Coordinates of C-alpha atoms in Angstrom, one line a residue:
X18 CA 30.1 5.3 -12.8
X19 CA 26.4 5.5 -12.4
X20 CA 25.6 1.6 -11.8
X21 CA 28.2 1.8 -8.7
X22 CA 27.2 5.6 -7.2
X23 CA 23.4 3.7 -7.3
X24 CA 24.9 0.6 -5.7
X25 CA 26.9 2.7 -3.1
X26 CA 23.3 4.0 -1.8
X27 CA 21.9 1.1 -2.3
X28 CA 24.6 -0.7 0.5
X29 CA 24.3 2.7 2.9
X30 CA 20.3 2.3 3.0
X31 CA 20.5 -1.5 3.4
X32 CA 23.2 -0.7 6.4
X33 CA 20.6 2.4 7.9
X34 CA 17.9 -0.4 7.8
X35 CA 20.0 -2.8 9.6
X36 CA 20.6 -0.4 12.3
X37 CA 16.8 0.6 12.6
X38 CA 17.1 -3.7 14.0
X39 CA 18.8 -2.6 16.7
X40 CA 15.1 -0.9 18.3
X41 CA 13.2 -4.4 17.6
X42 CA 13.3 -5.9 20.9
X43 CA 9.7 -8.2 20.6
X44 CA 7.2 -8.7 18.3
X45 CA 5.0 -5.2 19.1
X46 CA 8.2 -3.4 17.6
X47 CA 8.5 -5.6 14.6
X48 CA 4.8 -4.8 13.5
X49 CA 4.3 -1.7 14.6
X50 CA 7.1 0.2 15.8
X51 CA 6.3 0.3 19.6
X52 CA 4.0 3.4 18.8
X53 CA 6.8 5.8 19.2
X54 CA 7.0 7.2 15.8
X55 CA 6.9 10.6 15.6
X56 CA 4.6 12.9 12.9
X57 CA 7.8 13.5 10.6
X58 CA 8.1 9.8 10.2
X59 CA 4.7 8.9 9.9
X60 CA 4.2 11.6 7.2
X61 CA 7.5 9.6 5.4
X62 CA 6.2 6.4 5.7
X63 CA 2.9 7.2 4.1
X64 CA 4.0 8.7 1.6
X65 CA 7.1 6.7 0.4
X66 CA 5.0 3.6 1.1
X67 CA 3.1 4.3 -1.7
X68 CA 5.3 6.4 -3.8
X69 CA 6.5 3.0 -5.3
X70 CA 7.3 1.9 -8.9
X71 CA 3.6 2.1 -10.2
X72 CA 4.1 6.1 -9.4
X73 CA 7.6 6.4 -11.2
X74 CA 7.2 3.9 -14.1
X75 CA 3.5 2.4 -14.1
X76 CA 1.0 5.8 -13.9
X77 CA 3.2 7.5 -16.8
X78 CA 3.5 4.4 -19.0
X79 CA -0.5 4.5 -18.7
X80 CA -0.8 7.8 -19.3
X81 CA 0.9 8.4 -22.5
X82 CA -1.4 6.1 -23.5
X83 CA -4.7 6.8 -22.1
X84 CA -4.6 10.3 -20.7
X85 CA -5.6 11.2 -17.1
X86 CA -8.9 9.0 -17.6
X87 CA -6.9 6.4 -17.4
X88 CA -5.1 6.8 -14.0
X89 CA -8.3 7.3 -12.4
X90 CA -7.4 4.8 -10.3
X91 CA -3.5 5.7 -9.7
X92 CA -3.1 8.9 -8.0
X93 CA -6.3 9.8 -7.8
X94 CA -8.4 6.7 -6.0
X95 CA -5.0 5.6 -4.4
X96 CA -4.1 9.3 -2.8
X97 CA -7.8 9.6 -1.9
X98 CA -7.6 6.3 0.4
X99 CA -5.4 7.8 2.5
X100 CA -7.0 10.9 3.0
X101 CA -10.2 9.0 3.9
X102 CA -8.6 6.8 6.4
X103 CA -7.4 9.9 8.0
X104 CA -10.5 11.7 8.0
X105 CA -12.8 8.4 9.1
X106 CA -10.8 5.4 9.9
X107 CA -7.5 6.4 11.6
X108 CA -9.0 7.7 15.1
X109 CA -11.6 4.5 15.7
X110 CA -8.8 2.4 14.5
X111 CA -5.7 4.2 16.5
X112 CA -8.2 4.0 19.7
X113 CA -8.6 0.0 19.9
X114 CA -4.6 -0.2 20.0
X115 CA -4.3 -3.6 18.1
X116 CA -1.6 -5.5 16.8
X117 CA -3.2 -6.1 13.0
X118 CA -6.1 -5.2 10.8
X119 CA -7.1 -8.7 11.0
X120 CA -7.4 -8.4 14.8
X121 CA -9.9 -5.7 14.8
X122 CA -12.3 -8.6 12.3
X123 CA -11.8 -10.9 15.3
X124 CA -12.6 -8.6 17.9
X125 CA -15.9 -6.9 16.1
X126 CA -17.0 -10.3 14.1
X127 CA -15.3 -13.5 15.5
X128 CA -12.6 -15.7 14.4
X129 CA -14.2 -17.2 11.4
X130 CA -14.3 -13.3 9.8
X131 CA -10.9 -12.7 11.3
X132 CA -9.8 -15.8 8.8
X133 CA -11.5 -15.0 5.9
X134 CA -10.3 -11.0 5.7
X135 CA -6.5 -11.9 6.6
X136 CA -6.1 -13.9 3.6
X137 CA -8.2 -11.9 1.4
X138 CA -5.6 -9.2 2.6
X139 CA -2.8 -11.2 2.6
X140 CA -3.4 -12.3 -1.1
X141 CA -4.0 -9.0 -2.1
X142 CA 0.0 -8.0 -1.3
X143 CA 0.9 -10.3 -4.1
X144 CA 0.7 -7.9 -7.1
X145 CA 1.7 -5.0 -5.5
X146 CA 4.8 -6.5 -3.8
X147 CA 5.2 -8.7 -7.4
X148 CA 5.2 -4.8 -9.0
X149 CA 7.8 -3.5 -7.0
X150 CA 10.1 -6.4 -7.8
X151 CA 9.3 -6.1 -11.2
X152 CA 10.5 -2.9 -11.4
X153 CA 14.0 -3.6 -9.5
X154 CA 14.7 -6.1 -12.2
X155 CA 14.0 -3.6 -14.5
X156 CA 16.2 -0.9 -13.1
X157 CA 19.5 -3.3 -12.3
X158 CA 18.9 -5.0 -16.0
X159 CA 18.9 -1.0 -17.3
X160 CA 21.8 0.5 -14.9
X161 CA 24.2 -2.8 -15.8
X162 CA 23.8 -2.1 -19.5
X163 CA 21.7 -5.5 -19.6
X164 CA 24.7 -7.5 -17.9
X165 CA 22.0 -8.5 -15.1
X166 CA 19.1 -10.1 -16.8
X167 CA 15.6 -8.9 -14.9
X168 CA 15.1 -11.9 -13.6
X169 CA 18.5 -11.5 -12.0
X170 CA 17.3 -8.4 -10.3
X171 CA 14.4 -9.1 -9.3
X172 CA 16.3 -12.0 -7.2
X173 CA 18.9 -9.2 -6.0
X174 CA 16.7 -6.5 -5.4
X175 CA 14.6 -8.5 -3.2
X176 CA 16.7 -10.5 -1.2
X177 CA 18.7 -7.2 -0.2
X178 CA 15.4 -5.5 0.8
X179 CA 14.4 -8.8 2.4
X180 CA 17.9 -8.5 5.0
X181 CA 16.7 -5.2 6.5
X182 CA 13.2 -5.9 6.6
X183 CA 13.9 -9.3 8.9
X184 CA 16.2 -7.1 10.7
X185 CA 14.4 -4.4 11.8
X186 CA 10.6 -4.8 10.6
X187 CA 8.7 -1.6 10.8
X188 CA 11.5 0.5 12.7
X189 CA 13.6 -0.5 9.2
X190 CA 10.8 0.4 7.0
X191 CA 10.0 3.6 8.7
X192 CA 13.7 5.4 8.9
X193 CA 14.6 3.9 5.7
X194 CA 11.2 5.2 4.8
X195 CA 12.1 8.8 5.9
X196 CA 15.3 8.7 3.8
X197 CA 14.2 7.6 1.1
X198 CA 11.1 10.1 0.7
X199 CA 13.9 12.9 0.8
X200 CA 16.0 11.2 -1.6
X201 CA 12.4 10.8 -3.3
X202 CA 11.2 14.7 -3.5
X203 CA 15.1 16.0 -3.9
X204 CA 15.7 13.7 -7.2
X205 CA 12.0 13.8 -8.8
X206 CA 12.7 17.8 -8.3
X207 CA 15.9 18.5 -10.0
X208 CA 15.2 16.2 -12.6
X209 CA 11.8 17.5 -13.7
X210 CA 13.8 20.9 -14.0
X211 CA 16.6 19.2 -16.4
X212 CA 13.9 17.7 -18.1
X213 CA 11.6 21.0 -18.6
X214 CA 14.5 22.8 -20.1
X215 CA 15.3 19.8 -22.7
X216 CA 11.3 20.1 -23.5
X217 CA 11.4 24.0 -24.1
X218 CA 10.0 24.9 -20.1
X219 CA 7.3 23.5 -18.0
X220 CA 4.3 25.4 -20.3
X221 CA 5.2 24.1 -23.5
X222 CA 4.7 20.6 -22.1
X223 CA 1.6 21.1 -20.6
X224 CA 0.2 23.2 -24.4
X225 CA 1.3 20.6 -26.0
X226 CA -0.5 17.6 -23.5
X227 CA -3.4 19.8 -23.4
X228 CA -4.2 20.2 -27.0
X229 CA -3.4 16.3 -27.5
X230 CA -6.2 15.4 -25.4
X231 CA -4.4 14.1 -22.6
X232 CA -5.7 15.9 -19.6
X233 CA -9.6 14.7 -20.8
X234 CA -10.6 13.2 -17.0
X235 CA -14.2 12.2 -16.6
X236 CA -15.8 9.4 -18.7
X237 CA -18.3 10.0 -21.8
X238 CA -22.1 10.0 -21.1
X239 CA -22.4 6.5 -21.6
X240 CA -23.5 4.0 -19.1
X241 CA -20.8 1.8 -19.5
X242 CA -17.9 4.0 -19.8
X243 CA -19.3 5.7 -16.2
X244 CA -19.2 2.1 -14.6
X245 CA -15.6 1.3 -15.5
X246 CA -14.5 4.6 -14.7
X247 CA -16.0 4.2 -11.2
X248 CA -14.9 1.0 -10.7
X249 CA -11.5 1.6 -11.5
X250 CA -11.8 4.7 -8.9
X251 CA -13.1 3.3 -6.1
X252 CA -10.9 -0.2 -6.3
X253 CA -8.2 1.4 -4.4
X254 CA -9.3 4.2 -2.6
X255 CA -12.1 1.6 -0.6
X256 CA -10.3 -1.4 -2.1
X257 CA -6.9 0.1 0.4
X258 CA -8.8 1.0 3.0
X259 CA -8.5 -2.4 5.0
X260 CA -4.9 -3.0 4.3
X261 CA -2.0 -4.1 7.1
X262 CA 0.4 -1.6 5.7
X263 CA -2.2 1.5 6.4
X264 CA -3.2 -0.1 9.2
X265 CA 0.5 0.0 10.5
X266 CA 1.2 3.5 9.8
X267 CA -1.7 4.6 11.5
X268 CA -1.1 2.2 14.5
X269 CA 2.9 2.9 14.8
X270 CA 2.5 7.0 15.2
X271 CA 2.6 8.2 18.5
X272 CA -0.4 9.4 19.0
X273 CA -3.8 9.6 17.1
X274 CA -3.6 13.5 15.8
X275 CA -0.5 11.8 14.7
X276 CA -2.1 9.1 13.1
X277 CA -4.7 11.5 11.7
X278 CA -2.9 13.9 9.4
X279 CA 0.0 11.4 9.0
X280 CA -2.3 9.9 6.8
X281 CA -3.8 12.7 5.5
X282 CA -1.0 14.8 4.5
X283 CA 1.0 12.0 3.2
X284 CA -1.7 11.1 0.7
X285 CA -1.7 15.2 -0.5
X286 CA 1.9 14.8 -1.1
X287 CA 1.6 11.1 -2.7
X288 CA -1.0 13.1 -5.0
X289 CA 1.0 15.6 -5.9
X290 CA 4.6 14.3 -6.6
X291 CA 2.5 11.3 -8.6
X292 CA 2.0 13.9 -11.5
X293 CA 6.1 14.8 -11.7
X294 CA 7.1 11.5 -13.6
X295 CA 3.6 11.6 -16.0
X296 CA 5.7 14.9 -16.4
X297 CA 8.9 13.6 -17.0
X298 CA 7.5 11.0 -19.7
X299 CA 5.3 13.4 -21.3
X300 CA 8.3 15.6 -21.8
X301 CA 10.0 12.9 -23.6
X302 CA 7.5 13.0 -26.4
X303 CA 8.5 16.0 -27.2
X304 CA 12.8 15.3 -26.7
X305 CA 12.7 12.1 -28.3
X306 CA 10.0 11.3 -30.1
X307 CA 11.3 8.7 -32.3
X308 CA 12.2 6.9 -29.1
X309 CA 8.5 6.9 -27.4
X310 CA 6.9 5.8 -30.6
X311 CA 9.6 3.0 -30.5
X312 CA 8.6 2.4 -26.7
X313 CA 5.0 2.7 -26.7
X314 CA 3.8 0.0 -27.5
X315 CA 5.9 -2.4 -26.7
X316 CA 7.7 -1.6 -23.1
X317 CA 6.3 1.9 -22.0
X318 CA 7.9 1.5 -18.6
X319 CA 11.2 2.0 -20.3
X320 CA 10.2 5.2 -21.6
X321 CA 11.5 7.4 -18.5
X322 CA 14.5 5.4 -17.8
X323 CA 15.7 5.6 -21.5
X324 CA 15.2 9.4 -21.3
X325 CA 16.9 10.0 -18.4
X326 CA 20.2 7.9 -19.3
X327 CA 20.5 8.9 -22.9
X328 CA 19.7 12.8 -22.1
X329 CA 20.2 13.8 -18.8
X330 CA 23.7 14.6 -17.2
X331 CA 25.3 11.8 -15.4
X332 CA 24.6 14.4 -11.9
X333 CA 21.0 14.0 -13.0
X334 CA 20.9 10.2 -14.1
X335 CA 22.2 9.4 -10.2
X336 CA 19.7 11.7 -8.1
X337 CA 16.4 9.9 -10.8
X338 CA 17.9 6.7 -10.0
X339 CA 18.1 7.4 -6.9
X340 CA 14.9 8.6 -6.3
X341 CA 13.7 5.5 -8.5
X342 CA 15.4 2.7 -6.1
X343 CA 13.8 4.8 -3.0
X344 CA 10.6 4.7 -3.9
X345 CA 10.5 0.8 -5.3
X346 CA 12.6 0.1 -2.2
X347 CA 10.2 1.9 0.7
X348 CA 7.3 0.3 -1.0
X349 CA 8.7 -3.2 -1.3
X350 CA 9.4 -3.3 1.6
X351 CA 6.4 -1.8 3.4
X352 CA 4.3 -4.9 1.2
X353 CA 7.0 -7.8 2.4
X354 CA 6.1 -6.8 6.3
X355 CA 2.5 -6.5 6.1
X356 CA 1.2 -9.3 5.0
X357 CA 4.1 -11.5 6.9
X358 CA 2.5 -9.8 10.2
X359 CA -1.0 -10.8 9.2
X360 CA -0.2 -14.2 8.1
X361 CA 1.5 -14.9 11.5
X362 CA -0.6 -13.0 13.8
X363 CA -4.1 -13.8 12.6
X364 CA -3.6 -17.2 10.9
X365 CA -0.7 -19.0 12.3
X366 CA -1.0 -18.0 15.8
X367 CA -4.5 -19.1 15.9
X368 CA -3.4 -22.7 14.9
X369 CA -0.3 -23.3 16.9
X370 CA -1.6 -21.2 19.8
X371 CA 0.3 -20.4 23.0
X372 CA 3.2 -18.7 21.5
X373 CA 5.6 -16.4 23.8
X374 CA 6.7 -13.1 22.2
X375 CA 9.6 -14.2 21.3
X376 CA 8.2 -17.0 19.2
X377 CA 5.9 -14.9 17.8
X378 CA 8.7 -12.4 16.7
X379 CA 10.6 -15.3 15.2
X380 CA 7.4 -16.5 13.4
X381 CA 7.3 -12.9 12.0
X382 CA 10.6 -12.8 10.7
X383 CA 10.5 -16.4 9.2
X384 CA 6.8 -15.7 7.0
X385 CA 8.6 -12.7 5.7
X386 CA 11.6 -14.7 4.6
X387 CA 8.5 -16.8 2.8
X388 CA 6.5 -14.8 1.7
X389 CA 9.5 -12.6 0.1
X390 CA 10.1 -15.8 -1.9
X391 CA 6.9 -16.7 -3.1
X392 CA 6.1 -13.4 -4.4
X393 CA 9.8 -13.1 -6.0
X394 CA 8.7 -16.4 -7.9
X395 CA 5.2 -14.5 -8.8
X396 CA 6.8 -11.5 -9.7
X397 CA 9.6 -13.4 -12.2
X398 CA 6.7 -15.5 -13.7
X399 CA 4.4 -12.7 -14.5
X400 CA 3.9 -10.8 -17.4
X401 CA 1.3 -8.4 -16.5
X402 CA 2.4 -4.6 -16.1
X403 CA 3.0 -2.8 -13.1
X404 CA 0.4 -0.8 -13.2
X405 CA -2.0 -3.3 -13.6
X406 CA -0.4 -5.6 -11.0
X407 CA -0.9 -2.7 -8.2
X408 CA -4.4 -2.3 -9.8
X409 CA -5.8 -5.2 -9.6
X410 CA -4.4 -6.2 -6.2
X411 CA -6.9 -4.8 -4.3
X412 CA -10.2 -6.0 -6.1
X413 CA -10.2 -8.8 -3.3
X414 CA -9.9 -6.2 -0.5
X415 CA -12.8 -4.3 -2.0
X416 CA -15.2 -7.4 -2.2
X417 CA -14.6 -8.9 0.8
X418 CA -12.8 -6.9 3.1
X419 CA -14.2 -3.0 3.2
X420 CA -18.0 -3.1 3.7
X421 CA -16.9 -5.4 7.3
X422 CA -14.5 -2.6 8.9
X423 CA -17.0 0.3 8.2
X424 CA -19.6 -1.4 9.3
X425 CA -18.1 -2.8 11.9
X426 CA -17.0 0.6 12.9
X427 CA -19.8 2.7 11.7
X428 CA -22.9 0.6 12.2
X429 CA -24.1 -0.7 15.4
X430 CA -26.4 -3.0 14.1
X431 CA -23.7 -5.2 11.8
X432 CA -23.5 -8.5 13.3
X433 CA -21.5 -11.6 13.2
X434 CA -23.5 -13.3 10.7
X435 CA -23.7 -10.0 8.2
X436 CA -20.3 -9.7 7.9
X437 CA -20.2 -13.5 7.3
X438 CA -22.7 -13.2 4.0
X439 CA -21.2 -9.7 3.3
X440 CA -17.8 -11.9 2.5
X441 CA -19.6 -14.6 0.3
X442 CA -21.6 -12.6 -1.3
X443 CA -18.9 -10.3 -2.5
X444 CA -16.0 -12.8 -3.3
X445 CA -18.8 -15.2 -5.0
X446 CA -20.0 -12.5 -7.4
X447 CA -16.6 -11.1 -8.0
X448 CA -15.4 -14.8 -9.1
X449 CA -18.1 -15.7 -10.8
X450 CA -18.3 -12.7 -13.3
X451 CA -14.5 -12.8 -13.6
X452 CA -14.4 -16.6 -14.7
X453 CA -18.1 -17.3 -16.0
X454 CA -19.4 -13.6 -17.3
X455 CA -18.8 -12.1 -20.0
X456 CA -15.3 -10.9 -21.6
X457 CA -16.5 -6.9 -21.1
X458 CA -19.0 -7.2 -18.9
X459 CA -21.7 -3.9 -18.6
X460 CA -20.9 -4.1 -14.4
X461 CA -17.5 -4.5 -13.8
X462 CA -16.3 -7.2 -11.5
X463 CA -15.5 -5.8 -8.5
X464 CA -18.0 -2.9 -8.6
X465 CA -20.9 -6.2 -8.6
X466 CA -18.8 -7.9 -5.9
X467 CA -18.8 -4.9 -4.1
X468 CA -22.6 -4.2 -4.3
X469 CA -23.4 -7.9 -3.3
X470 CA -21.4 -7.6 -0.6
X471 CA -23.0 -4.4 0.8
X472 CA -26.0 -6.2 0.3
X473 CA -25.0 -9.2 2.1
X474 CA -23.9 -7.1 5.2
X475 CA -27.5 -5.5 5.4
X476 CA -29.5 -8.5 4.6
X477 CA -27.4 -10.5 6.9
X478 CA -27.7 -7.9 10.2
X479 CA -31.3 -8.0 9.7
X480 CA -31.9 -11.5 9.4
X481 CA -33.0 -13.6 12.0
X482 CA -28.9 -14.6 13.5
X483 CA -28.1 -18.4 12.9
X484 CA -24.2 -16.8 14.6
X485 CA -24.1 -16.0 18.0
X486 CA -22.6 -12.6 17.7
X487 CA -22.2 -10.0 20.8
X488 CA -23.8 -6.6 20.5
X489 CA -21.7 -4.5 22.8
X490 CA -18.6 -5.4 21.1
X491 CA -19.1 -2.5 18.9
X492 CA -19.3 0.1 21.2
X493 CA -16.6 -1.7 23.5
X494 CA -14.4 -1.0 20.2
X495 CA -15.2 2.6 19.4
X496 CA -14.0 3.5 22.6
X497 CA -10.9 1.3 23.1
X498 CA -12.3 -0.9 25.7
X499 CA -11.1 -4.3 23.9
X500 CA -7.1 -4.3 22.9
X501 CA -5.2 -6.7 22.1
X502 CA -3.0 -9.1 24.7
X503 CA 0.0 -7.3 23.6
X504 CA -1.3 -3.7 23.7
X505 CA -2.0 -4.8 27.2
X506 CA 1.1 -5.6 28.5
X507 CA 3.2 -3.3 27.3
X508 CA 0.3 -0.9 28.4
X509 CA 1.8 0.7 31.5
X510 CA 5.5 0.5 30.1
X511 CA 4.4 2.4 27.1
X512 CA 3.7 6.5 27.7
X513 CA 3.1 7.4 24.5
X514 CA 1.1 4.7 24.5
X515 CA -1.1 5.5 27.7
X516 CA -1.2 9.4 26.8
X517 CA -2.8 8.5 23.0
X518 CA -5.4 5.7 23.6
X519 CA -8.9 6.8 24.8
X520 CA -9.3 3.9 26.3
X521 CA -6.9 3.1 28.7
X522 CA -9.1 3.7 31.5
X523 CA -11.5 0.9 30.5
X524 CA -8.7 -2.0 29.8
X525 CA -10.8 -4.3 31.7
X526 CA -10.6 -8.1 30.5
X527 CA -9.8 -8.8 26.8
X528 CA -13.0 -10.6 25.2
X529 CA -12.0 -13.2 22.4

């Protein structure tokens, strides 16, 4: 009864996404919504967008086993990514009314940089896509009593997600997105409050966590131990910064106060609901204990599930379930759309050149149907956990990909050339020290890469310029003088449009 009710919402949310299709009318709609969402939505879309299966069955695996100082990275870096591009990234960005993140490289640092970033973000999407996937084979191989294998839903949970996502593209993502985040907050909810009274009430978990050392944060006074716990903090709240799927929530709201605390509030209530399912699984140490120490060590993302269909009423077991497919679902596919858009728009599009909208749209649509199966193959042939596939996804971001946008936004002085050796310098150290250094290094990986290539973007400003690079571009930018074609034409047809961006008196000619 429970593996059909699941599947019954599972065929309603597919058949809500395929009616978001109906809005997607050219390519503008597909990657960003036409601008019209509203703050309601946006809100949603943050949050469920990241609310994914490292939250539900990744962060609490980790956690039983390492305490808070081990999810340093997941909530608290992730959560605080969000809240910094609100505060410092959403308004600069929201102004230059842009298709892609990649687009904003080209315009501020050329096409070369616009290249290089795309596929460093691009690449990036693999294992946190390849988590979410994961996890829907998990879930189908658990709710069909191990009938369907996991590689046989990972196959089935992402070719269902895949039919709405082509459909509809962000509209899908966003209203599916809204659902699914109340689905999300009802079902995390109600079961927590099952779960507490199985445990003896919300206080006796937390004693009992307490005294066992779990809610230890901050590293020991060693020099090592405060490196790796930085690293591991700031690999997603900068290593996320320059990401299509942020970029798109932040580009799709209506206006920029919209765009603003969208982002901001979202990331508070990521934050927050993140700590229900460390919750849930720490409650199950003291239910079943025989059954985590079983669990442990061995498949700790099987903890929850377990708990939930061997204890909890079958009223229960649907809304966790429930709340489980939601958040894998918004997430997956949130992380199929973005890095189709970038591939098409800032790396294909470039190479065939002079493509209508409606090829473009079509181009869109037919990279997602790619990608979707290359990182389905990734996901089935991986063995790495979920939380460390959503981890380490965004050490290539970090290295390559965040000291360009803030300087490029921040710093008038960045040029062409910086960004250029800001990208080498950063990818070349973060390779090198990952294949050639040591097995534990003293400097983590991407905390070196990230140094070099803060380095490289100073040195290489400073420098004498061997790359032609334009200095007004920057200001041009900041004040939503350069947009892209598309912003263009759909400038006067667009309201919401004209009332948000700064710029709209200055559209001028668009500088390549």
């Amino acid at each position: 009864m429970l593996f059909w009710f699941v599947i019954a919402y599972w065929i309603i949310s597919v058949g809500i996404g395929l009616y978001a299709g109906t809005r997607v009318h050219n390519a503008r709609d597909f990657a960003i919504a036409g601008r019209h969402l509203p703050f309601y939505v946006v809100v949603a879309t943050v949050f469920a967008t990241w609310f994914g299966a490292e939250a539900v069955l990744g962060i609490p695996a980790t956690f039983l086993n390492d305490g808070l100082r081990g999810i340093v990275a997941d909530p608290f870096g992730a959560a605080l990514c969000l809240i910094l591009v609100g505060l410092f990234f959403a308004a600069p960005l929201y102004r230059m009314n842009l298709l892609t993140v990649g687009d904003f490289y080209r315009k501020r640092f050329g096409r070369s940089i616009e290249t290089a970033t795309s596929l460093a973000i691009i690449v990036s999407y693999l294992g946190w896509v390849g988590a979410q996937i994961t996890a829907l084979g998990l879930v189908f191989n658990v709710l069909s009593d191990g009938e369907i294998s996991r590689t046989a839903g990972m196959w089935i949970g992402s070719s269902t997600i895949l039919i709405y996502t082509l459909s509809g593209g962000m509209w899908a993502v966003a209203i599916t997105d809204f659902l699914q985040m109340i689905i999300i907050v009802i079902g995390m909810l109600w079961i927590s409050g099952e779960v507490s009274g199985m445990a003896g009430g919300v206080n006796v978990v937390l004693t009992h966590a307490a005294n066992a050392g779990m809610f230890a944060f901050w590293p020991a006074m060693d020099l090592k131990e405060i490196l790796a716990f930085t690293a591991a903090l700031i690999t997603m709240m900068f290593g996320s910064i320059p990401q299509q799927d942020v970029f798109q929530r932040v580009q799709s709201s209506r206006t920029e106060k919209i765009a603003i605390w969208g982002a901001i509030i979202g990331g508070g209530l990521y934050f927050l609901f993140a700590f229900i399912p460390m919750f849930l699984a720490y409650s199950a140490t003291l239910i079943d204990p025989q059954m985590v120490a079983e669990l442990k060590d061995t498949d700790p993302q099987m903890i929850l599930p377990r708990l939930v269909l061997e204890k909890a009423p079958l009223v229960a077991q649907i809304l966790f379930f429930g709340a489980l497919l939601s958040a894998i679902k918004s997430c997956a596919s949130a992380t199929l759309l973005a890095p189709s858009v970038t591939f098409t728009e800032n790396i294909l599009k470039p190479l065939v050149g002079g493509m209508s909208d409606r090829k473009l749209l079509l181009a869109m649509r037919s990279v997602t149907l790619m990608f979707t199966l290359l990182v389905t193959l990734y996901a089935v042939n991986s063995d790495a956990s979920i939380f460390q596939m959503v981890e380490n996804a965004y050490q290539i971001t970090l290295v390559t990909a965040f000291i360009p946008m803030v300087a490029g936004i921040y710093w008038r002085r960045a040029t062409n050339q910086g960004a250029a050796v800001s990208i080498f310098l950063g990818f070349a150290t973060w390779i090198a020290i990952l294949i050639l250094g040591p097995q534990d290094p003293l400097l983590p990986a991407q905390f070196a890469g990230l140094l070099a290539s803060l380095f490289g973007m100073i040195a290489g400003s400073l420098l004498p310029q061997a790359m032609h690079h334009d200095a007004t571009v920057h200001d041009h930018l900041r004040h939503g003088h350069l947009r892209h074609p598309a912003a263009q034409t759909h400038h006067v047809a667009d309201p919401h449009a004209h009332a948000a961006g700064h710029g709209a008196h200055g559209l001028g000619k668009v500088q390549e």
